[in-house]
Coordinates of N, CA and C in Angstrom, one line a residue:
X1 N 96.9 -7.5 2.4 CA 97.9 -7.6 1.4 C 97.0 -8.0 0.1
X2 N 96.0 -8.4 0.2 CA 94.9 -8.9 -1.0 C 94.7 -7.5 -1.6
X3 N 94.2 -6.6 -0.7 CA 93.8 -5.2 -1.2 C 95.1 -4.5 -2.3
X4 N 96.1 -4.7 -1.4 CA 97.5 -4.2 -2.0 C 97.7 -4.8 -3.5
X5 N 97.5 -5.9 -3.7 CA 97.7 -6.7 -4.8 C 97.0 -6.3 -5.8
X6 N 95.3 -6.5 -5.5 CA 94.5 -5.7 -6.3 C 94.8 -4.4 -6.7
X7 N 95.0 -3.6 -6.0 CA 95.7 -2.0 -6.3 C 96.8 -2.1 -7.3
X8 N 97.6 -3.0 -7.2 CA 98.8 -3.1 -8.0 C 98.5 -3.6 -9.5
X9 N 97.5 -4.2 -9.4 CA 96.7 -4.6 -10.8 C 96.6 -6.1 -11.2
X10 N 96.8 -6.9 -9.9 CA 96.8 -8.4 -10.0 C 95.4 -8.7 -10.3
X11 N 95.0 -9.6 -10.9 CA 93.7 -10.0 -11.0 C 93.4 -11.1 -10.0
X12 N 92.1 -11.2 -9.6 CA 91.6 -12.2 -8.5 C 92.3 -13.5 -8.9
X13 N 92.2 -13.8 -10.1 CA 92.6 -15.3 -10.6 C 93.9 -15.4 -10.2
X14 N 94.6 -14.5 -10.7 CA 96.3 -14.5 -10.2 C 96.5 -14.6 -8.8
X15 N 95.7 -13.8 -7.9 CA 96.0 -14.1 -6.5 C 95.6 -15.5 -6.0
X16 N 94.4 -16.0 -6.4 CA 93.8 -17.3 -6.2 C 95.0 -18.3 -6.5
X17 N 95.4 -18.1 -7.7 CA 96.6 -19.2 -8.2 C 97.8 -19.2 -7.3
X18 N 98.3 -18.0 -6.8 CA 99.3 -17.9 -5.8 C 99.1 -18.1 -4.6
X19 N 97.9 -18.1 -4.1 CA 97.4 -18.6 -2.9 C 96.4 -19.4 -2.7
X20 N 96.7 -20.6 -2.8 CA 95.7 -21.7 -3.0 C 94.7 -21.9 -1.9
X21 N 95.1 -21.3 -0.8 CA 94.2 -21.5 0.4 C 93.0 -20.5 0.4
X22 N 93.3 -19.5 -0.4 CA 92.3 -18.5 -0.5 C 91.1 -18.9 -1.5
X23 N 90.0 -18.3 -1.3 CA 88.8 -18.5 -2.2 C 88.2 -17.2 -2.6
X24 N 87.5 -17.1 -3.6 CA 87.0 -16.0 -4.4 C 86.4 -15.0 -3.2
X25 N 85.7 -15.9 -2.4 CA 84.7 -15.3 -1.3 C 85.7 -14.5 -0.4
X26 N 87.0 -14.9 0.0 CA 87.9 -14.0 0.9 C 88.3 -12.7 0.0
X27 N 88.5 -12.8 -1.2 CA 88.7 -11.5 -2.0 C 87.6 -10.5 -2.0
X28 N 86.3 -11.2 -2.2 CA 85.3 -10.5 -1.7 C 84.8 -9.9 -0.7
X29 N 85.1 -10.6 0.8 CA 85.1 -10.1 1.8 C 86.3 -9.1 2.0
X30 N 87.3 -9.0 1.5 CA 88.4 -7.9 1.8 C 87.9 -6.6 1.0
X31 N 87.4 -6.6 -0.2 CA 86.8 -5.8 -0.7 C 85.6 -5.0 0.0
X32 N 84.5 -5.9 0.5 CA 83.6 -5.2 1.5 C 84.1 -4.5 2.7
X33 N 85.1 -5.1 3.4 CA 85.8 -4.6 4.4 C 86.3 -3.1 3.9
X34 N 87.0 -3.2 3.0 CA 87.5 -1.8 2.4 C 86.6 -0.8 2.1
X35 N 85.5 -1.4 1.7 CA 84.3 -0.4 1.3 C 83.9 0.2 2.5
X36 N 83.5 -0.5 3.5 CA 83.1 -0.3 4.8 C 83.8 0.8 5.6
X37 N 85.2 0.7 5.6 CA 86.1 1.6 6.1 C 86.1 3.1 5.5
X38 N 86.0 2.8 4.2 CA 86.1 4.2 3.3 C 84.8 4.9 3.6
X39 N 83.5 4.0 3.4 CA 82.3 4.5 3.7 C 81.8 5.0 5.3
X40 N 82.7 4.5 6.1 CA 82.5 4.6 7.4 C 81.3 4.0 8.0
X41 N 81.0 2.8 7.4 CA 80.0 2.0 7.6 C 80.4 1.0 8.6
X42 N 79.3 0.3 9.2 CA 79.6 -0.9 10.3 C 79.1 -2.2 9.5
X43 N 80.2 -3.1 9.7 CA 79.9 -4.3 9.2 C 79.6 -5.3 10.2
X44 N 78.4 -5.6 10.3 CA 78.0 -6.8 11.2 C 78.3 -8.2 11.0
X45 N 78.2 -8.5 9.4 CA 78.4 -9.7 9.0 C 78.4 -9.5 7.5
X46 N 79.4 -10.4 7.0 CA 79.4 -10.3 5.5 C 79.1 -11.5 5.1
X47 N 78.2 -11.4 4.1 CA 77.4 -12.5 3.3 C 77.9 -12.3 1.8
X48 N 78.5 -13.4 1.4 CA 78.9 -13.6 0.3 C 78.4 -14.4 -0.8
X49 N 77.6 -14.0 -1.8 CA 76.9 -15.0 -2.5 C 77.7 -15.5 -3.8
X50 N 77.4 -16.5 -4.3 CA 78.0 -17.2 -5.4 C 78.7 -18.4 -5.6

């Protein structure tokens, strides 16, 4: 759902406002997961700094 919202042009800030239980790290994790699927990479652990 997060990836779909981003693809539709929603900003991270708008998504976080609409879903207060989410954090920026959740959005970053979704993007990292999507990248790994496209690049056919394996994710052992996602570390998000910030």
